[in-house]
XYZ file of C-alpha atoms in Angstrom:
498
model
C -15.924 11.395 28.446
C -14.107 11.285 25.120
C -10.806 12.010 26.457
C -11.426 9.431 29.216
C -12.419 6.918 26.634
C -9.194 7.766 24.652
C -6.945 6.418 27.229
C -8.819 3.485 27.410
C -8.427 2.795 23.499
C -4.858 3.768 23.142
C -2.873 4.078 26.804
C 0.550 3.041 26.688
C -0.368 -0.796 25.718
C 0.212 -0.701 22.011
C -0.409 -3.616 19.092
C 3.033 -5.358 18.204
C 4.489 -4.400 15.026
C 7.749 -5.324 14.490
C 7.192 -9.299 13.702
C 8.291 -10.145 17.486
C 5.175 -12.366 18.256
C 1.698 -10.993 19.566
C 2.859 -10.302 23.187
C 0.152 -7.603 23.802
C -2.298 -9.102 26.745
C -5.801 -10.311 25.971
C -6.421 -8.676 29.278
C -5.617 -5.065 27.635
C -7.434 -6.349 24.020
C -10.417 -6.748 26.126
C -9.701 -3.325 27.420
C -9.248 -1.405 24.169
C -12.307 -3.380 22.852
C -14.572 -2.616 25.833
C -13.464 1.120 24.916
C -14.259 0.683 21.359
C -17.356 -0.465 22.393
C -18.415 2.062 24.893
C -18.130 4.640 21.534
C -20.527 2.348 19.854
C -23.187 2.477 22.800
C -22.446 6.387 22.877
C -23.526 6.309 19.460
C -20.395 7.157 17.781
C -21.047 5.007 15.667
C -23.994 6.040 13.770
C -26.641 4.612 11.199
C -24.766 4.530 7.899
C -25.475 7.292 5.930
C -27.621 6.033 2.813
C -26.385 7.803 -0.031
C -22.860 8.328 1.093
C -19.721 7.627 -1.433
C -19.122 4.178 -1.754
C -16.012 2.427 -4.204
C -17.084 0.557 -6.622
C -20.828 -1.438 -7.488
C -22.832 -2.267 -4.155
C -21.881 -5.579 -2.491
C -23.614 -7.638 -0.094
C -20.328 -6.309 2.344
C -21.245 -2.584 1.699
C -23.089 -0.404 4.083
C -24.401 1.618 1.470
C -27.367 1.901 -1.018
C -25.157 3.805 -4.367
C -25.986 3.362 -7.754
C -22.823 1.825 -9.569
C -20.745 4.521 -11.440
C -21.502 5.080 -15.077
C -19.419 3.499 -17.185
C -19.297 6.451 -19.557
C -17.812 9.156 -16.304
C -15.549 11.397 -17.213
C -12.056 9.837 -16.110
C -10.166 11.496 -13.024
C -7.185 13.503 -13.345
C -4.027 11.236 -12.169
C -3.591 11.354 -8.456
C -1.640 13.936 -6.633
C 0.516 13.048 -3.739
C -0.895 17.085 -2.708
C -4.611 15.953 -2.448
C -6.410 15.633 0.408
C -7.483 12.061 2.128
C -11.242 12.799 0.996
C -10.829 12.516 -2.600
C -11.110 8.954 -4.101
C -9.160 7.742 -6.034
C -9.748 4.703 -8.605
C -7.409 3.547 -11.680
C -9.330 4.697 -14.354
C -6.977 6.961 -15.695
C -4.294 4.150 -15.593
C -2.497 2.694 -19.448
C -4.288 0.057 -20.394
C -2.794 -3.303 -19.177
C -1.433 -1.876 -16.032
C -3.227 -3.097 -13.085
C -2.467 -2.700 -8.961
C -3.512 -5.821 -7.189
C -5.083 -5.223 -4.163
C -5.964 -7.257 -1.104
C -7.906 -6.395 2.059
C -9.018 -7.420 5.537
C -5.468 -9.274 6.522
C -3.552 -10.548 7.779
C -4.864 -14.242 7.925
C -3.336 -17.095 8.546
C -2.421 -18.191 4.585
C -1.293 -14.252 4.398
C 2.299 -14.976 4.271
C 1.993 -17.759 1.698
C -0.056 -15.541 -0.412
C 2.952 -12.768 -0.208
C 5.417 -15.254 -0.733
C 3.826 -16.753 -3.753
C 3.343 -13.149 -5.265
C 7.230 -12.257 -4.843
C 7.961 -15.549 -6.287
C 6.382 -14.123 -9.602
C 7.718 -10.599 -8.532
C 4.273 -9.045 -8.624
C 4.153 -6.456 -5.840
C 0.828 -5.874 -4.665
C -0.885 -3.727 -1.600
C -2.329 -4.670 1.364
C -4.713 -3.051 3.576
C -4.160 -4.426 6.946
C -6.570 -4.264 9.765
C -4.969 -4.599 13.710
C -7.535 -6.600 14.932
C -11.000 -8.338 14.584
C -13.709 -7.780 17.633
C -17.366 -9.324 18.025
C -19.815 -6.871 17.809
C -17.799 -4.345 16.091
C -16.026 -5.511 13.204
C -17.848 -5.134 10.013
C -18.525 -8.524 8.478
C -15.959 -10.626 10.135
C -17.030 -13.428 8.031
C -16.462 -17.358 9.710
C -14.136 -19.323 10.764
C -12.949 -20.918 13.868
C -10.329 -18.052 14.612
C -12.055 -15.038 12.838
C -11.643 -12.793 15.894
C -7.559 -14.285 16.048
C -6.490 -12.270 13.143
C -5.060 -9.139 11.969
C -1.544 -7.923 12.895
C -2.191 -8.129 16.472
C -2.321 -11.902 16.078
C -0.164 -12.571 13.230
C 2.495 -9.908 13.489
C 3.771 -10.544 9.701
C 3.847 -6.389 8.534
C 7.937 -6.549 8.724
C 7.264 -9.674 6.551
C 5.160 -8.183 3.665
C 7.440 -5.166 3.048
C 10.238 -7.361 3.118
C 8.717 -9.604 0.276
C 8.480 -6.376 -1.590
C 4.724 -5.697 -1.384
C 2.903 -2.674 -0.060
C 1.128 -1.632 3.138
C -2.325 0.274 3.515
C -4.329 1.685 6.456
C -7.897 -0.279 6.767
C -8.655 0.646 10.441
C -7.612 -0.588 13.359
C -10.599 -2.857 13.925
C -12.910 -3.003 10.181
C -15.007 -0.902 11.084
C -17.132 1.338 8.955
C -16.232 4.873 8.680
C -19.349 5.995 6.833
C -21.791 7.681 9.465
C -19.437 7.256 12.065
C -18.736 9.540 14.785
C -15.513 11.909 14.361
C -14.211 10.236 17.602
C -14.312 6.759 15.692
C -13.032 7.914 12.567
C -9.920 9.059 14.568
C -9.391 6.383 16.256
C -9.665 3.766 14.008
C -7.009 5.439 11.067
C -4.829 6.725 13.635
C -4.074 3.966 15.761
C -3.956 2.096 12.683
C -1.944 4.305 10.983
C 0.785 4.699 13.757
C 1.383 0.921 13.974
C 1.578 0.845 10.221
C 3.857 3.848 10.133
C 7.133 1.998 10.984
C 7.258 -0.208 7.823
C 6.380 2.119 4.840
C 10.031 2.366 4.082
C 8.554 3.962 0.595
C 6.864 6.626 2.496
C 3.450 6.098 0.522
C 1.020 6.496 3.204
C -2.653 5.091 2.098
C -5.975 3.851 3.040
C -8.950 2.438 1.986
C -12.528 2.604 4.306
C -13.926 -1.339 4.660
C -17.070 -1.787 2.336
C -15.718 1.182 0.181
C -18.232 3.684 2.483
C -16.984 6.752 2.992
C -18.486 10.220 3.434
C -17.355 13.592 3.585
C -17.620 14.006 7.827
C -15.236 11.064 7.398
C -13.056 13.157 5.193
C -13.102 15.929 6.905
C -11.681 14.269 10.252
C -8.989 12.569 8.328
C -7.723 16.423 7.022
C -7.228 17.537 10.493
C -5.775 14.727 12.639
C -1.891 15.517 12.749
C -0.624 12.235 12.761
C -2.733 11.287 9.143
C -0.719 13.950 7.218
C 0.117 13.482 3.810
C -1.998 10.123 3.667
C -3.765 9.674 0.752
C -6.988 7.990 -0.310
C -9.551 6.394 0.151
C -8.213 4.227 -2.206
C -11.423 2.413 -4.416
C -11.196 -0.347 -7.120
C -12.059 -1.138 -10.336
C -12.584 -4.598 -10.710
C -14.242 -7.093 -7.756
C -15.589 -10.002 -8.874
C -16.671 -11.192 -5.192
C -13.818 -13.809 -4.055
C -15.165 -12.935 -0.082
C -18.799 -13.787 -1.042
C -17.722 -16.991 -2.969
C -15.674 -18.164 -0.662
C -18.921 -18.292 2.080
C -21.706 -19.119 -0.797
C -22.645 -20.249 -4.130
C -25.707 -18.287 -5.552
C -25.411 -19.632 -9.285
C -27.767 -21.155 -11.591
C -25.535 -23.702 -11.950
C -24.550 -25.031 -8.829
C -23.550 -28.182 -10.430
C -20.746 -26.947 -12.244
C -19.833 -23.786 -10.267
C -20.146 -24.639 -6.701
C -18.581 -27.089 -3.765
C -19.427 -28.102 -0.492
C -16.141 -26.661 0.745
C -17.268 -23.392 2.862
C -17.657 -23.490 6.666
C -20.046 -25.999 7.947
C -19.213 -27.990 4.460
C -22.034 -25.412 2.954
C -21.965 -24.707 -0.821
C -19.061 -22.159 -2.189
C -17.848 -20.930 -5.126
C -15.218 -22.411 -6.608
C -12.137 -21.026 -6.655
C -11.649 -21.686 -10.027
C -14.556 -20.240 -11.098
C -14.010 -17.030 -9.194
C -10.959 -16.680 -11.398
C -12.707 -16.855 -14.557
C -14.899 -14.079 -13.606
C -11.783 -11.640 -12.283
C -9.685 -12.734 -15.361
C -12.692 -11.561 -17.635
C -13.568 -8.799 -15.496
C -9.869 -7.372 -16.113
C -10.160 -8.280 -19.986
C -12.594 -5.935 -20.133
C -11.827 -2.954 -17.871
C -8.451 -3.312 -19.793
C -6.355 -1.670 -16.823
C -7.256 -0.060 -12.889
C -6.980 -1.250 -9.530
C -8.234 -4.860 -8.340
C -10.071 -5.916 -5.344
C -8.757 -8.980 -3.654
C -9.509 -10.064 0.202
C -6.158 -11.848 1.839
C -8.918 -12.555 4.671
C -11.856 -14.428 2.488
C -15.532 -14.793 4.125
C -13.866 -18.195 4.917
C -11.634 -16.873 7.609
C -8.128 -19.320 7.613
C -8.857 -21.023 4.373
C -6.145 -20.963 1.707
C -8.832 -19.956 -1.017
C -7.271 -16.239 -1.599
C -3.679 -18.324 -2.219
C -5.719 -20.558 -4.301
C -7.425 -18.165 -6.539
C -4.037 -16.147 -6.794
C -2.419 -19.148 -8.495
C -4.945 -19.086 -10.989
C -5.420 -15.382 -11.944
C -1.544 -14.028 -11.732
C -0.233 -16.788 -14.958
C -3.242 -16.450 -16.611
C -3.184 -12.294 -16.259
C 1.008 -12.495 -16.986
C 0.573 -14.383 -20.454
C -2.331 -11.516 -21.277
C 0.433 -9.082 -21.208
C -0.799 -7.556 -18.182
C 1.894 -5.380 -15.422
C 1.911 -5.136 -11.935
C 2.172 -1.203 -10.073
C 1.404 0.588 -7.183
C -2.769 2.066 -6.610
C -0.793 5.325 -6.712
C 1.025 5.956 -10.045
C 3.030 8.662 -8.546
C 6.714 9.718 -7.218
C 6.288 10.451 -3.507
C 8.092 13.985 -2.332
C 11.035 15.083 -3.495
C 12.901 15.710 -0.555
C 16.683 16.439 0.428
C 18.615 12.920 1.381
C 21.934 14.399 3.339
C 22.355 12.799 6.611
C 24.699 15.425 8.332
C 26.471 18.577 7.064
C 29.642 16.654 6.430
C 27.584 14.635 3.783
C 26.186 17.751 2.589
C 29.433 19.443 2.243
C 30.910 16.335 0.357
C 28.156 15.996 -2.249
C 28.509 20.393 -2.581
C 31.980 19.230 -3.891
C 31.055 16.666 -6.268
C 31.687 16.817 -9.899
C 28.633 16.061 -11.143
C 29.965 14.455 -14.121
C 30.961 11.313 -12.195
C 28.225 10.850 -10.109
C 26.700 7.409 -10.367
C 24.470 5.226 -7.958
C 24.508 2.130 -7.755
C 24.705 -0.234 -4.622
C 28.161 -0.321 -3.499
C 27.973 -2.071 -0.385
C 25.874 -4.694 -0.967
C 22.659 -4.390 1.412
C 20.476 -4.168 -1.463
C 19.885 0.055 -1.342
C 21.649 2.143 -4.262
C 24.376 4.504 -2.946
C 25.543 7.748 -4.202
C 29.243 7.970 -5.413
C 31.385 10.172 -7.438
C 34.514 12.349 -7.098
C 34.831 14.886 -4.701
C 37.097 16.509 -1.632
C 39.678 13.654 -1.129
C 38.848 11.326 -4.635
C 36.509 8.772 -5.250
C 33.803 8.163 -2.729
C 30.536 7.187 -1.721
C 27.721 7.917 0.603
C 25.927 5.299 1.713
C 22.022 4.801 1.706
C 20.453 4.469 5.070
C 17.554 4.294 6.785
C 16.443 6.257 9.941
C 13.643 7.479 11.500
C 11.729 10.788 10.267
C 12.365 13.069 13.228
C 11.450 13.428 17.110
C 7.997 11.585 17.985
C 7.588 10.036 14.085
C 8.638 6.521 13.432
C 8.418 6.400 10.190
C 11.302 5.368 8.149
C 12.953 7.852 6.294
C 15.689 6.848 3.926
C 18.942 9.240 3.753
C 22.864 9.284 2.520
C 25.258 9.205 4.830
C 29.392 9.528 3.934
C 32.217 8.423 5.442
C 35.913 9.656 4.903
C 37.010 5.829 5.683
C 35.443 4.086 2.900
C 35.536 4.813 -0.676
C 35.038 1.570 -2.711
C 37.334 1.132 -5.421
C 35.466 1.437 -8.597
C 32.101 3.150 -9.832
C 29.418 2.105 -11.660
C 27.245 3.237 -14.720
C 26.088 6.543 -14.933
C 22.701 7.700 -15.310
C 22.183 10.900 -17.613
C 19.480 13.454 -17.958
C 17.470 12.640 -20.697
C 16.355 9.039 -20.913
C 16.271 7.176 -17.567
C 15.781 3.616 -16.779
C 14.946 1.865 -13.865
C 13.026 -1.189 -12.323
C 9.747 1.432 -11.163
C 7.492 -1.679 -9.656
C 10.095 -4.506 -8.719
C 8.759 -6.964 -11.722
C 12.490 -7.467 -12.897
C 11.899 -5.376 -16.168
C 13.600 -2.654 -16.840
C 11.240 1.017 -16.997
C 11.885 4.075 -19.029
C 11.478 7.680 -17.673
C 11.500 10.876 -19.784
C 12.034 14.436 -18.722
C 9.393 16.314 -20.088
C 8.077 19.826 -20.303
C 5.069 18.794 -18.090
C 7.713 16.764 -15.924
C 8.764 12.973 -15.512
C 6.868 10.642 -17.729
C 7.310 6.913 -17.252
C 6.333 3.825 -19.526
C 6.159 0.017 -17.674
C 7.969 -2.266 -19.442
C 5.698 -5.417 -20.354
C 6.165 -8.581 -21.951
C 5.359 -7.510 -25.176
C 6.562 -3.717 -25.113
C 6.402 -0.951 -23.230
C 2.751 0.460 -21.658
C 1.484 4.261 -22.688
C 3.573 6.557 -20.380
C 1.909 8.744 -17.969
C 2.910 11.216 -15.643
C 4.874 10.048 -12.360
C 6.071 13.643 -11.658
C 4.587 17.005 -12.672
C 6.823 19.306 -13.128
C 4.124 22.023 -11.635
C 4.385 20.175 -7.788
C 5.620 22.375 -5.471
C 8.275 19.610 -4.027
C 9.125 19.135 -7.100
C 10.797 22.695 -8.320
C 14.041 22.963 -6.269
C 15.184 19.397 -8.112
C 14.406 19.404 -12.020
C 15.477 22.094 -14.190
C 18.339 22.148 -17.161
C 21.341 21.780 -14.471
C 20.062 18.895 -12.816
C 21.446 15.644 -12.843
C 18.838 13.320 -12.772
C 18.752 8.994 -11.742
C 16.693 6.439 -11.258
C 18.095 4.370 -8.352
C 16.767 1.616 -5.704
C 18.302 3.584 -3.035
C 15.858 2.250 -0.023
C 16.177 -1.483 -0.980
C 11.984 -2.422 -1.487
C 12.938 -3.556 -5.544
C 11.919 -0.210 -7.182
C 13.493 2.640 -8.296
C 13.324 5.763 -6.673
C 13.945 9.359 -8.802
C 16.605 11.362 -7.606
C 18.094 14.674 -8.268
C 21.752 16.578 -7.563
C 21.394 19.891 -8.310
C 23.131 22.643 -7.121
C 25.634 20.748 -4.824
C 22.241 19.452 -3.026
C 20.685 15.310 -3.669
C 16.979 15.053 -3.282
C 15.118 12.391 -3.909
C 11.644 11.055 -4.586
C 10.891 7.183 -3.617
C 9.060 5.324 -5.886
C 5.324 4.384 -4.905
């Protein structure tokens, strides 16, 4: 019955994803839904599991009954890109005044303007997209004329988002809850997801976050074994939520006067917007640093509120000294970047002493030149996909004997390296340590606390750092941050930044 129901729910009729329009019939949405829903009636989809994990305090939105965290915990080591998708992972450990903006439930229709507002400041933030809303499944789809109209399937905007320089994250296919559901469900719903999502992560970060924060070790343990979820990592929880879904639906305040307007559906009482920034603004004050909870799809589905409250919140947070990163502080996998054996050969002949990146022919990406068998050359950053039945983008250097540019460009040494790490225009500083590659942010008034990007101890990691190698920080897969990379032993490998 399963496998029968898994042809309904995926078949060849597949969400569009590369910003082409939503051309997928309502005809076969009706079909995946009715499929979707069959699970539910099989109970797949089981009573939530009271006392499951949960990110962050309880909500009215979550589906579990947790106390909040203690404030005193003992903080978690910093993530590792080797972990497994069960363990959470919350900014706790992060340098004080370096937060990751997050926002969930999108795409809506003010999605865009929200992620074109954001670049305008060059804050890159993370979105965890869902494919598509359905009645009677979809956890809290909040109201709205067009709240079952949204999502990627609708408003195919994912090319859009990377493009702008922001970040994408797995939040099921459809919203719905993963704590106490079925393994069949929890499969489906990441997976299908995740392969739609797959084609855009051109920083090969792979993450996700469970809606309402609920998550539970069955979930976990499905995620570990499903082929196609390798290497993702997560669930990724938050630190700071000061409610903008809830406000943007109601206004439970003991001074309504002041901080509420008849501007929710139905002209009920709200929130106001600026309001709700007051409370995330002092909310961050006080953590100091971590991971933020936004919604790009408010309770209010298709209001402008979450582009409204962003306006607010990202000057005030900018003149507080406050910088903008990824929820994963973290190099991804070193891995080697030679297109063909002719580019491996070429960069085997290198002198490493004039080896310099920088982007040479002007798409944006940082290419590798230097002189080598026949001169000055360079091989050129590109982007293909990551092997036979995997879509995702995988970034490589390719050279060719016909064009060598005329001229080089500044050379990066071991030692101190300096790069733009989260695409804020400021100019980062990496160390090689004992323990591995440290990084500080560059803020307004100074640099952050380092912490570790890269431990020296990761298994990827071995084959690239060491006294011989040459090491760089270079944008070589265009998203506005610097990747790490490595030529050692006649061999480039490199690690894209999160």
């Amino acid at each position: 019955m399963v496998a029968s129901l898994e042809r309904v729910l995926v078949g060849d009729d597949r969400f569009p994803v590369h910003g082409i329009g939503a051309t997928t019939s309502r005809f076969m949405r009706r079909l995946r839904r009715a499929g979707l829903q069959a699970l539910l009636s099989l109970g797949a989809l089981g009573p939530a599991a009271l006392g499951s994990a949960s990110c962050g305090s309880p909500t009215s939105r979550d589906v579990t009954a947790v106390a909040p965290a203690s404030s005193a915990a003992t903080a978690p080591a910093a993530p590792s890109m080797a972990r497994r998708a069960r363990v959470a992972i919350d900014g706790r450990a992060f340098p004080d005044h370096l937060l990751a903006l997050t926002w969930d439930d999108g795409p809506d229709a003010n999605t865009l303007r929200l992620a074109g507002y954001l670049a305008s400041r060059r804050v890159s933030g993370t979105f965890f997209v869902v494919g598509e809303w359905a009645s009677a499944l979809s956890e809290e789809p909040g109201q709205g004329p067009l709240e079952f109209e949204t999502g990627y399937a609708y408003l195919p905007i994912l090319g859009d988002l990377v493009a702008l320089g922001h970040r994408l994250g797995n939040h099921t296919a459809n919203h719905v809850v993963l704590a106490g559901a079925k393994p069949e469900l929890v499969d489906f719903e990441l997976r299908e997801n995740q392969k739609n999502i797959d084609p855009f992560l051109t920083n090969e970060l792979r993450i996700f976050r469970s809606p309402g924060g609920a998550w539970d070790e069955d979930a976990g343990t499905v995620v570990d074994r499903v082929v196609e979820l390798d290497g993702i990592v997560g669930p990724v929880c938050w630190d700071v939520d000061a409610k903008d879904w809830e406000g943007s639906l109601y206004c439970r305040s003991e001074r309504p006067a002041v901080e509420c307007e008849p501007a929710a559906p139905g002209r009920r009482s709200r929130v106001r917007v600026d309001v709700i920034a007051n409370r995330y603004v002092a909310n961050i004050a006080e953590v100091g640093h971590g991971i933020v909870l936004f919604h790009d799809r408010v309770g209010d589905v298709g209001s402008d509120y979450a582009v409204r409250l962003a306006r607010r919140i990202i000057p005030e947070l900018e003149s507080r000294g406050f910088v903008f990163g990824a929820p994963v502080l973290e190099f991804g996998p070193f891995r080697a970047r030679a297109a063909d054996a002719l580019t491996a050969d070429w960069l085997a002949s290198l002198d490493e002493a004039t080896v310099t990146f920088f982007d040479a022919d002007g798409d944006g990406r940082a290419d590798v030149c230097g002189h080598g068998t026949g001169g000055f050359g360079c091989a050129r950053s590109t982007v293909r996909t990551a092997g036979p039945g995997d879509a995702r983008p995988f970034t490589v250097f390719e050279w060719r004997a016909s064009w060598s540019p005329s001229s080089g460009g500044e050379r990066r040494t071991t030692g101190s390296l300096h790069g733009d790490l989260n695409g804020d225009g400021r100019e980062d500083v990496c160390t090689v340590e004992p323990g591995g590659i440290a990084c500080a942010m560059a803020a307004p008034q100074g640099s952050l606390d380092a912490s570790t990007w890269l431990a020296a101890s990761r298994e990827d990691a071995k084959p690239w750092l060491g006294a011989d190698a040459r090491l760089a920080l270079a944008d070589i897969n265009g998203d506005g941050r610097a990747d790490l990379c490595s030529l050692r032993a006649g061999a480039l490998g490199c690690a894209l930044a999160p």
